[in-house]
Tab-separated table of C-alpha atoms and ligand atoms in Angstrom:
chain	number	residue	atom	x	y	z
G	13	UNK	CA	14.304	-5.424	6.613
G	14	UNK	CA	12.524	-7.586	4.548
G	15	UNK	CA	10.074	-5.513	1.999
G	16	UNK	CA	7.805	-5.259	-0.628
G	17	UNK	CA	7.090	-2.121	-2.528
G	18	UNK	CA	3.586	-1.904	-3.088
G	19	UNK	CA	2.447	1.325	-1.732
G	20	UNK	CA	4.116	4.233	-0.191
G	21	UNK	CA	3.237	3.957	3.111
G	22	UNK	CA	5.431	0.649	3.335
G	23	UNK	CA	8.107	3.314	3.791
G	24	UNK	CA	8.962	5.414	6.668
G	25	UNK	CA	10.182	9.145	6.249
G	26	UNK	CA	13.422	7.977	7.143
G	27	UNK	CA	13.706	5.063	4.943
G	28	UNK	CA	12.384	6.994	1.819
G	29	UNK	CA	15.266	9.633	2.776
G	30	UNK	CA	17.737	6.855	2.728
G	31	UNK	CA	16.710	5.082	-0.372
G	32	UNK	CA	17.350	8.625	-2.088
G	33	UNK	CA	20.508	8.937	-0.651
G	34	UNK	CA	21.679	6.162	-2.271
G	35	UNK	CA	20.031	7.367	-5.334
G	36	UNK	CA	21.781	10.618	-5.519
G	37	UNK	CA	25.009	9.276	-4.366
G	38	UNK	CA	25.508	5.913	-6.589
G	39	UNK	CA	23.285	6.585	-8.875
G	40	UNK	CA	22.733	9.567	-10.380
G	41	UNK	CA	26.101	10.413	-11.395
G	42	UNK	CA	26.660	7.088	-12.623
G	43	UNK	CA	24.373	7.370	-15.657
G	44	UNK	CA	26.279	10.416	-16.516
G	45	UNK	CA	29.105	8.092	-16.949
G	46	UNK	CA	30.115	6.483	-20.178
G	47	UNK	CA	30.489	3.448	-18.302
G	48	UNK	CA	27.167	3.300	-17.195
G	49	UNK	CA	27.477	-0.659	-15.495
G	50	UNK	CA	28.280	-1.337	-12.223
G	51	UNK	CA	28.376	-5.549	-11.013
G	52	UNK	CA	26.486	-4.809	-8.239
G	53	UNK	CA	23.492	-6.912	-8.454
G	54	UNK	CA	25.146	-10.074	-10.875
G	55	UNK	CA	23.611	-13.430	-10.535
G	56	UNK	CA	20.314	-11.997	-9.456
G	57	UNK	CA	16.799	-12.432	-11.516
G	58	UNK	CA	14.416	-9.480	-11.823
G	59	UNK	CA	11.517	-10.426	-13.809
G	60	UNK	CA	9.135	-7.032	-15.098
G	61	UNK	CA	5.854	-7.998	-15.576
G	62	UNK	CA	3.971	-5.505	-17.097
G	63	UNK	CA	0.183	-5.579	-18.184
G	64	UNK	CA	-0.475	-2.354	-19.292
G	65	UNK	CA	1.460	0.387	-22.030
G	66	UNK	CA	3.864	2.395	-20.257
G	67	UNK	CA	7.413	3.738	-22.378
G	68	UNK	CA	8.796	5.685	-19.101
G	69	UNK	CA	8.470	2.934	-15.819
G	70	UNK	CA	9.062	-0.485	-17.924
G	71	UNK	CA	12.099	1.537	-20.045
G	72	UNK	CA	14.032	3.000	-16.575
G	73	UNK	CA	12.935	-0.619	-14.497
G	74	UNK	CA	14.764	-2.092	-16.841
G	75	UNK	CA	17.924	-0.206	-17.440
G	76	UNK	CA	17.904	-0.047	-14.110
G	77	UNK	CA	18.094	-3.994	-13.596
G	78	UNK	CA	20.603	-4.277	-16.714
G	79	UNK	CA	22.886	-1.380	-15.272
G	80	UNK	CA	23.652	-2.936	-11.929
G	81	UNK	CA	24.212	-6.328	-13.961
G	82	UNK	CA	21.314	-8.589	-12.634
G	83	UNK	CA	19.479	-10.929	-15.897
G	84	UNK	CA	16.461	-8.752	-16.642
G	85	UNK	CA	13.707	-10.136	-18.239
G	86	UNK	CA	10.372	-8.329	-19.178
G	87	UNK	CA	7.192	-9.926	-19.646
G	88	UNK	CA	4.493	-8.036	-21.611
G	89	UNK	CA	1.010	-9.241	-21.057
G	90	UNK	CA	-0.175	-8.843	-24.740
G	91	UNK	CA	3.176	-11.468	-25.807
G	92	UNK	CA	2.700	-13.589	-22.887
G	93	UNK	CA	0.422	-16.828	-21.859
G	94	UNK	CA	-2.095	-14.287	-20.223
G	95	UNK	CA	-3.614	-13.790	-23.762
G	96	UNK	CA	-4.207	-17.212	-23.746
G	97	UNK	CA	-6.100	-16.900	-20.573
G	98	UNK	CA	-4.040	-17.985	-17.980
G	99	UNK	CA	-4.786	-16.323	-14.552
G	100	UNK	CA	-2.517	-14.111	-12.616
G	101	UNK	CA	-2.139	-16.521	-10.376
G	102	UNK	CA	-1.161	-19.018	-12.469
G	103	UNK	CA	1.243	-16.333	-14.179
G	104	UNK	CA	2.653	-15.766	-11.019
G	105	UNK	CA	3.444	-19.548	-9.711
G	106	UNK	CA	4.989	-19.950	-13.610
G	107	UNK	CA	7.166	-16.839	-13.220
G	108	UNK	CA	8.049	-17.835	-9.289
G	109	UNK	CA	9.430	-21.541	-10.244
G	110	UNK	CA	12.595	-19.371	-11.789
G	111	UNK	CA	13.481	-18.335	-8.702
G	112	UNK	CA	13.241	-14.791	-9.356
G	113	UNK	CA	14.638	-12.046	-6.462
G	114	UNK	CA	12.368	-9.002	-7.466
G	115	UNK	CA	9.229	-9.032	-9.238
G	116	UNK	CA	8.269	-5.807	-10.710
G	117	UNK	CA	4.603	-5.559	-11.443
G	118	UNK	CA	1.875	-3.082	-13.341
G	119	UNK	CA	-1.291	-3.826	-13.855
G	120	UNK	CA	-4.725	-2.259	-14.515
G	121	UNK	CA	-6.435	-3.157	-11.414
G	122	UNK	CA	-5.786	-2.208	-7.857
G	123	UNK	CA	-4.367	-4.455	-5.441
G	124	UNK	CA	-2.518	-6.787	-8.376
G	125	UNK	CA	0.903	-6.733	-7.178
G	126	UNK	CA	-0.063	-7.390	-3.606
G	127	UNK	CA	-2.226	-10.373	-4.638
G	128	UNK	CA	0.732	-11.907	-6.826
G	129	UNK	CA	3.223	-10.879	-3.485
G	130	UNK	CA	1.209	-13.576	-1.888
G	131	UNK	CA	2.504	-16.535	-4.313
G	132	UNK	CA	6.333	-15.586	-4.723
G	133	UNK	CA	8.925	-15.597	-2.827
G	134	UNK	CA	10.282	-12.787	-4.455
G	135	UNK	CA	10.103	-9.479	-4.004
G	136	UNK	CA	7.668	-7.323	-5.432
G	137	UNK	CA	7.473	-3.937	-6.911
G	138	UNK	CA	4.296	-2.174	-7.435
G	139	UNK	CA	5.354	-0.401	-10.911
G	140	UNK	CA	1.401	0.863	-10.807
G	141	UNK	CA	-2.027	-0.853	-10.201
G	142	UNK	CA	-4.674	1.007	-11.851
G	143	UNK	CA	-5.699	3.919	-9.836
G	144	UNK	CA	-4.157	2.514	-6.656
G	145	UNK	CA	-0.206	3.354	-5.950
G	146	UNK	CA	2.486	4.224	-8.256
G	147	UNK	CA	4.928	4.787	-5.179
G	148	UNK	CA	8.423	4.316	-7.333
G	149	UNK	CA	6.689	7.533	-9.403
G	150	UNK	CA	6.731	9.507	-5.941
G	151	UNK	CA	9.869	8.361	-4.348
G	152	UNK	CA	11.250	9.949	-7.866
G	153	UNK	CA	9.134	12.836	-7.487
G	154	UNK	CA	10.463	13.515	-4.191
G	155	UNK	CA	14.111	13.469	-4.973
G	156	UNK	CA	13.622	16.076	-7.934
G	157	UNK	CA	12.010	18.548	-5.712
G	158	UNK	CA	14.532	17.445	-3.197
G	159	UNK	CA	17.407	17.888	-5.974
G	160	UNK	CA	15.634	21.352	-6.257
G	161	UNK	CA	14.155	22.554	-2.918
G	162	UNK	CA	16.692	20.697	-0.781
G	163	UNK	CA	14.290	20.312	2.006
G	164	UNK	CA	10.453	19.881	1.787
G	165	UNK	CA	9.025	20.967	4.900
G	166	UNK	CA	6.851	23.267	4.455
G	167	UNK	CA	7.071	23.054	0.771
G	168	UNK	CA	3.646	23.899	-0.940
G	169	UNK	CA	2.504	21.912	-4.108
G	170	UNK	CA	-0.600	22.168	-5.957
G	171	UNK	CA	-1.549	18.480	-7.768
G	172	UNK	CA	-4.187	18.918	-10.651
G	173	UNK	CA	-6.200	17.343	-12.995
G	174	UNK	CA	-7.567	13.807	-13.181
G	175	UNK	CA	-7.356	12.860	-9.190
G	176	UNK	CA	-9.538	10.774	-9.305
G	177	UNK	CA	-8.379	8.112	-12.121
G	178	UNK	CA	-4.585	8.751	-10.646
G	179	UNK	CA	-2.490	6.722	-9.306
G	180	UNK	CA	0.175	8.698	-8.752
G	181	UNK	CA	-2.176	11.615	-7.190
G	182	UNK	CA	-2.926	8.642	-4.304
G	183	UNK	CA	0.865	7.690	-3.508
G	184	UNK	CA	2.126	11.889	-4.045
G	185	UNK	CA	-0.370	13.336	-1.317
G	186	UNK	CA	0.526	10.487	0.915
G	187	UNK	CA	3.964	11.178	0.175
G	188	UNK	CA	4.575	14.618	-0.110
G	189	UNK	CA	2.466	15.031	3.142
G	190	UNK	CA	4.650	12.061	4.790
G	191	UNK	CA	7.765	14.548	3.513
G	192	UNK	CA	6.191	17.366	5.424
G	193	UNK	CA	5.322	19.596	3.130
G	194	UNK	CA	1.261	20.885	2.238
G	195	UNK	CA	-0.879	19.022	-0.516
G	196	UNK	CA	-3.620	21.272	-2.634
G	197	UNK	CA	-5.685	19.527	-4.592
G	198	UNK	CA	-7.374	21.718	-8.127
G	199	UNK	CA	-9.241	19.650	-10.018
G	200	UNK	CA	-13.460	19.758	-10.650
G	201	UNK	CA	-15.678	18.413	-8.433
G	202	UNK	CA	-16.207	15.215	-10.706
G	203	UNK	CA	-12.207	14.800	-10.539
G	204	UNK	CA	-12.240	14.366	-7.461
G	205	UNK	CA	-12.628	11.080	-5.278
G	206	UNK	CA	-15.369	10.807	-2.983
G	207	UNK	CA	-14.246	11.605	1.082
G	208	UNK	CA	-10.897	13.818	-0.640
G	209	UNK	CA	-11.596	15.718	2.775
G	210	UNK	CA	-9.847	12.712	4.539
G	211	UNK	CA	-6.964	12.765	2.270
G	212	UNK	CA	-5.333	16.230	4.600
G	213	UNK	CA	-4.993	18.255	1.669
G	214	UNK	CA	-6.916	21.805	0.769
G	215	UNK	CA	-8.785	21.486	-2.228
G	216	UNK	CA	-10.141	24.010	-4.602
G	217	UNK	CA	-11.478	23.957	-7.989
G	218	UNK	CA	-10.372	26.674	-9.991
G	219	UNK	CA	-5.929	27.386	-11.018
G	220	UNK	CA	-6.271	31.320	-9.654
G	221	UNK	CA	-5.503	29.326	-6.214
G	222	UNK	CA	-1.965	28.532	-8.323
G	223	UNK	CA	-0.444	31.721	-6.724
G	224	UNK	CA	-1.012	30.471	-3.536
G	225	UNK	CA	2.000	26.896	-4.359
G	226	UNK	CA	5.561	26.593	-4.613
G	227	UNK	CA	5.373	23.702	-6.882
G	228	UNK	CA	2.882	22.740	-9.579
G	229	UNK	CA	1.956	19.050	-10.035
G	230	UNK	CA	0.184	18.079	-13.267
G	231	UNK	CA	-1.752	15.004	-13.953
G	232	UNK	CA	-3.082	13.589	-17.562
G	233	UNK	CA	-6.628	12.892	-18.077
G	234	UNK	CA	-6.577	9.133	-17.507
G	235	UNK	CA	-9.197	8.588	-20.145
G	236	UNK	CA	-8.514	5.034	-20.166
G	237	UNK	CA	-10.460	4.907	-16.416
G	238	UNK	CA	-13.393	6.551	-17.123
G	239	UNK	CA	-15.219	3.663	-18.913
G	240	UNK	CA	-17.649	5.422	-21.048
G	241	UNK	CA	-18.630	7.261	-18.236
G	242	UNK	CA	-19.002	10.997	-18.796
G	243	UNK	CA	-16.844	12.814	-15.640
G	244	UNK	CA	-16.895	15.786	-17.713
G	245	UNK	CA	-19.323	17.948	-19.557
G	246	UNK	CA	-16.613	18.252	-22.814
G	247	UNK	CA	-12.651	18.038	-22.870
G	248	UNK	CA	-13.142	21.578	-24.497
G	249	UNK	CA	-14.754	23.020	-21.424
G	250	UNK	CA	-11.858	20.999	-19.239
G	251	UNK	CA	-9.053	22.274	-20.769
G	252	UNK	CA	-10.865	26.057	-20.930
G	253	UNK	CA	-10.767	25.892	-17.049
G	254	UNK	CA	-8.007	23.361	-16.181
G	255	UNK	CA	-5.365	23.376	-18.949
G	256	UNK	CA	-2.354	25.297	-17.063
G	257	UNK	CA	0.085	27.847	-19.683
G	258	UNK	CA	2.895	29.884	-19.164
G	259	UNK	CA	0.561	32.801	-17.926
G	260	UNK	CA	-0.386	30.456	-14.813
G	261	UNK	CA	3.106	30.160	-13.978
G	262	UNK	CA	5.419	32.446	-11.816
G	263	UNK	CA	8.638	32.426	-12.651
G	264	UNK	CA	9.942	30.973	-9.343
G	265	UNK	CA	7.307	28.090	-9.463
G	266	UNK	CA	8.188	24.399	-10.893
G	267	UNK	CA	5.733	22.504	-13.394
G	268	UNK	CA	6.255	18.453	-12.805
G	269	UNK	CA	4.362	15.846	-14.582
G	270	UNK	CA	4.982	12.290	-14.577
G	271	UNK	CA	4.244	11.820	-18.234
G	272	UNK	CA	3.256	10.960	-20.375
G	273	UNK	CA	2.042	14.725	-21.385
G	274	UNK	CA	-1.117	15.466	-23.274
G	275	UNK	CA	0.106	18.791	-25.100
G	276	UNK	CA	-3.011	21.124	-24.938
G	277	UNK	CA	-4.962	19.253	-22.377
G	278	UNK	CA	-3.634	19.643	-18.979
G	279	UNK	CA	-0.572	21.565	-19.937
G	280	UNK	CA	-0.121	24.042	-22.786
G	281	UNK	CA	2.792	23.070	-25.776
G	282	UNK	CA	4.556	26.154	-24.770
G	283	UNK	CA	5.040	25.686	-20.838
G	284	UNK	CA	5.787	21.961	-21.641
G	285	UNK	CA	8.778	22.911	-23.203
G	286	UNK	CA	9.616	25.888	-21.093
G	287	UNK	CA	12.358	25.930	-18.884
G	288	UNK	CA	10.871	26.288	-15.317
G	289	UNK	CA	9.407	22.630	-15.972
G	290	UNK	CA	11.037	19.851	-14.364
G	291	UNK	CA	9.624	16.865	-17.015
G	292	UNK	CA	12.678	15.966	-18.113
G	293	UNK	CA	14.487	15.710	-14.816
G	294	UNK	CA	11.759	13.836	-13.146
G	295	UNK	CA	12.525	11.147	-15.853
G	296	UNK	CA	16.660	11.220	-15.761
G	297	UNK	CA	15.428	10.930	-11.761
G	298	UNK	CA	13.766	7.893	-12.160
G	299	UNK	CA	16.291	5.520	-13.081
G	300	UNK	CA	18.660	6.614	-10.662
G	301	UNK	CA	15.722	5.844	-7.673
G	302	UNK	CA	14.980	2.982	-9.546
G	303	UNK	CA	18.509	1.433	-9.375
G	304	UNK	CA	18.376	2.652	-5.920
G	305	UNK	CA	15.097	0.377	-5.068
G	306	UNK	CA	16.382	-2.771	-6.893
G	307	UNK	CA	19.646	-2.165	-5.163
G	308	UNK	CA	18.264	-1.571	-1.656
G	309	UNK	CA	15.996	-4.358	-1.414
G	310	UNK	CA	18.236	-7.132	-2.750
G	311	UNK	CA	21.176	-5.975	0.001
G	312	UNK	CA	18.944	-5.076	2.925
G	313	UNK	CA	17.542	-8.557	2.342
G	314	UNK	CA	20.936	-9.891	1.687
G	315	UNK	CA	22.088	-8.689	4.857
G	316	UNK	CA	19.547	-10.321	6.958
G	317	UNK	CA	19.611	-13.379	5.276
G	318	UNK	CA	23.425	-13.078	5.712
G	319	UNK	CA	24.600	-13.538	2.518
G	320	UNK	CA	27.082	-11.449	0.338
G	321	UNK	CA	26.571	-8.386	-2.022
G	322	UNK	CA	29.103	-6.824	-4.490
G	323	UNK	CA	30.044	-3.616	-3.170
G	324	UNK	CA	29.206	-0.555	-5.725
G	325	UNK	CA	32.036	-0.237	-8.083
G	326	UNK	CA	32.634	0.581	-11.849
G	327	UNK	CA	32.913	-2.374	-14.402
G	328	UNK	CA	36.010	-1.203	-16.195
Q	413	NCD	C1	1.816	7.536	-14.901
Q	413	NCD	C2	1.127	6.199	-14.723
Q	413	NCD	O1	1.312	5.274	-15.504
Q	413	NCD	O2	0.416	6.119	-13.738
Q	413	NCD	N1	2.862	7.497	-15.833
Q	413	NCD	C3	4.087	7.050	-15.467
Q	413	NCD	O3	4.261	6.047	-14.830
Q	413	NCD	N2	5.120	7.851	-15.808
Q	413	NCD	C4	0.872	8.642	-15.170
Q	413	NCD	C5	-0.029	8.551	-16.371
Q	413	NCD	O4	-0.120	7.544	-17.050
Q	413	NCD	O5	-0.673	9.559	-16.638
């Protein structure tokens, strides 16, 4: 198999349920480890390329790299030739000539990392392109619930907040439906992208229709989308009707976010540090499926090309 990741549906059910496999079996416990390196991946190039602010996706991307021993190197748009006006594609035939084997790529406008897939031979990651995909953020979504839930059919989950400026709304109701279990949408009608009807989710506009979910998915307020344009009559009024506390929450329901969290906006101080949340295990869970995506896509390519890969052991 030869692949890109640049949106969600470039996986099948059974391929995202294999990637996690390996993520949960040689990865997970690995970075519980106080040998945390494995020599899996050494020799190979992984270039991160990232040109927009992010702490949680560039940090695990690149532990990831560095723990299964490849040369990681990260590019930040503000340090690089970009600010000098060089054009992505130009970036991208500079960045190629090293040879690289994955490319992992966020950037603010959709469609980015599938326009630079066109001019490397490498393989590409789509670590988020503006409000298109964010699929790495799902496929680590789905293994915490997985981790929690064991299976997901059936499974119901309530996303809410900012759909419309979200990324990772697009790739989660894809994915979580592709996973078989049922997508709510709560958000206002202004939050919401035109034709949501097609998405195949129920959508509602006001958290009572909480108590009807297994699992609550929160989303920030991606205020950096809205370009001066008012979606909202005042964050006030928002966070009156949309800001989910402790006193939304049943005690048998999760709370996920994929962070960064925006404390007394979408989600009260309190239930963001309560211990029905899964936050902090969504993050731990993304650098295990993260190692498990570098890993995956540098030996499934290996294998057709025919040439070898280190098998998984510990250094030391
Ligand atoms: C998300 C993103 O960048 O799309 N964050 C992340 O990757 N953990 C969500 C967000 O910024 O709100």
């Amino acid at each position: 198999m030869n692949w890109n990741l640049l949106s969600i549906s470039d996986l099948s059910r059974e391929e995202i349920d294999s990637i996690l496999v390996t993520a949960r079996k040689d990865f997970l416990e690995l970075s519980r480890r106080d040998i945390k390196k494995v020599p899996t991946l050494r020799g190979r190039t992984i270039i991160d390329l990232f040109f927009e602010k992010s702490t949680r996706t560039s940090t695990s991307f690149e532990l990831a790299g560095k723990r299964l021993s490849a040369d990681v190197i990260n590019v930040k748009a503000d340090s690089s030739a970009v600010g000098k006006g060089e054009s992505l594609k130009d970036t991208v035939l500079t960045l190629n000539a090293y040879r690289p084997d994955i490319l992992v790529v966020r950037h603010p406008h959709v469609g980015a990392p599938a326009f630079m897939a066109r001019y490397t031979q490498a393989h590409v990651v789509n670590a988020g392109d503006g409000k298109g995909e964010h699929p790495t953020q799902c496929l680590l979504d789905i293994f915490s619930l997985k981790q929690t839930y064991g299976e997901l059919d059936g499974l119901k989950v309530a996303i809410v907040g900012d759909i419309l400026h979200s990324r990772v709304a697009r790739s989660n109701i894809a994915g979580f439906r592709k996973m078989g279990m049922q997508v709510r949408l709560i958000a206002p009608p202004a939050l919401l992208p035109r034709g949501v009807e097609s998405l195949g989710a129920e959508v509602s506009h006001t958290l009572d229709d909480l108590k009807k979910v297994d699992v609550i998915y929160l989303l920030r307020m991606q205020k950096e989308r809205h370009e001066g344009a008012n979606y909202l009559p005042s964050l006030r009024e928002y966070i009156s009707h949309y800001c989910v506390g402790r006193r939304h929450v049943r005690p048998d329901q999760r709370v996920l976010h994929p962070g960064p969290i925006n404390r007394g906006v979408e989600i009260e101080s309190e239930l963001a540090d309560a211990d029905g949340n899964m936050i902090l295990q969504q993050v731990e869970a993304g650098l295990a499926v993260r190692m498990a995506v570098l890993y995956r896509i540098i030996i499934d390519n290996a294998a057709t090309a025919g040439s070898e890969v280190r098998n998984i052991q510990a250094v030391g």
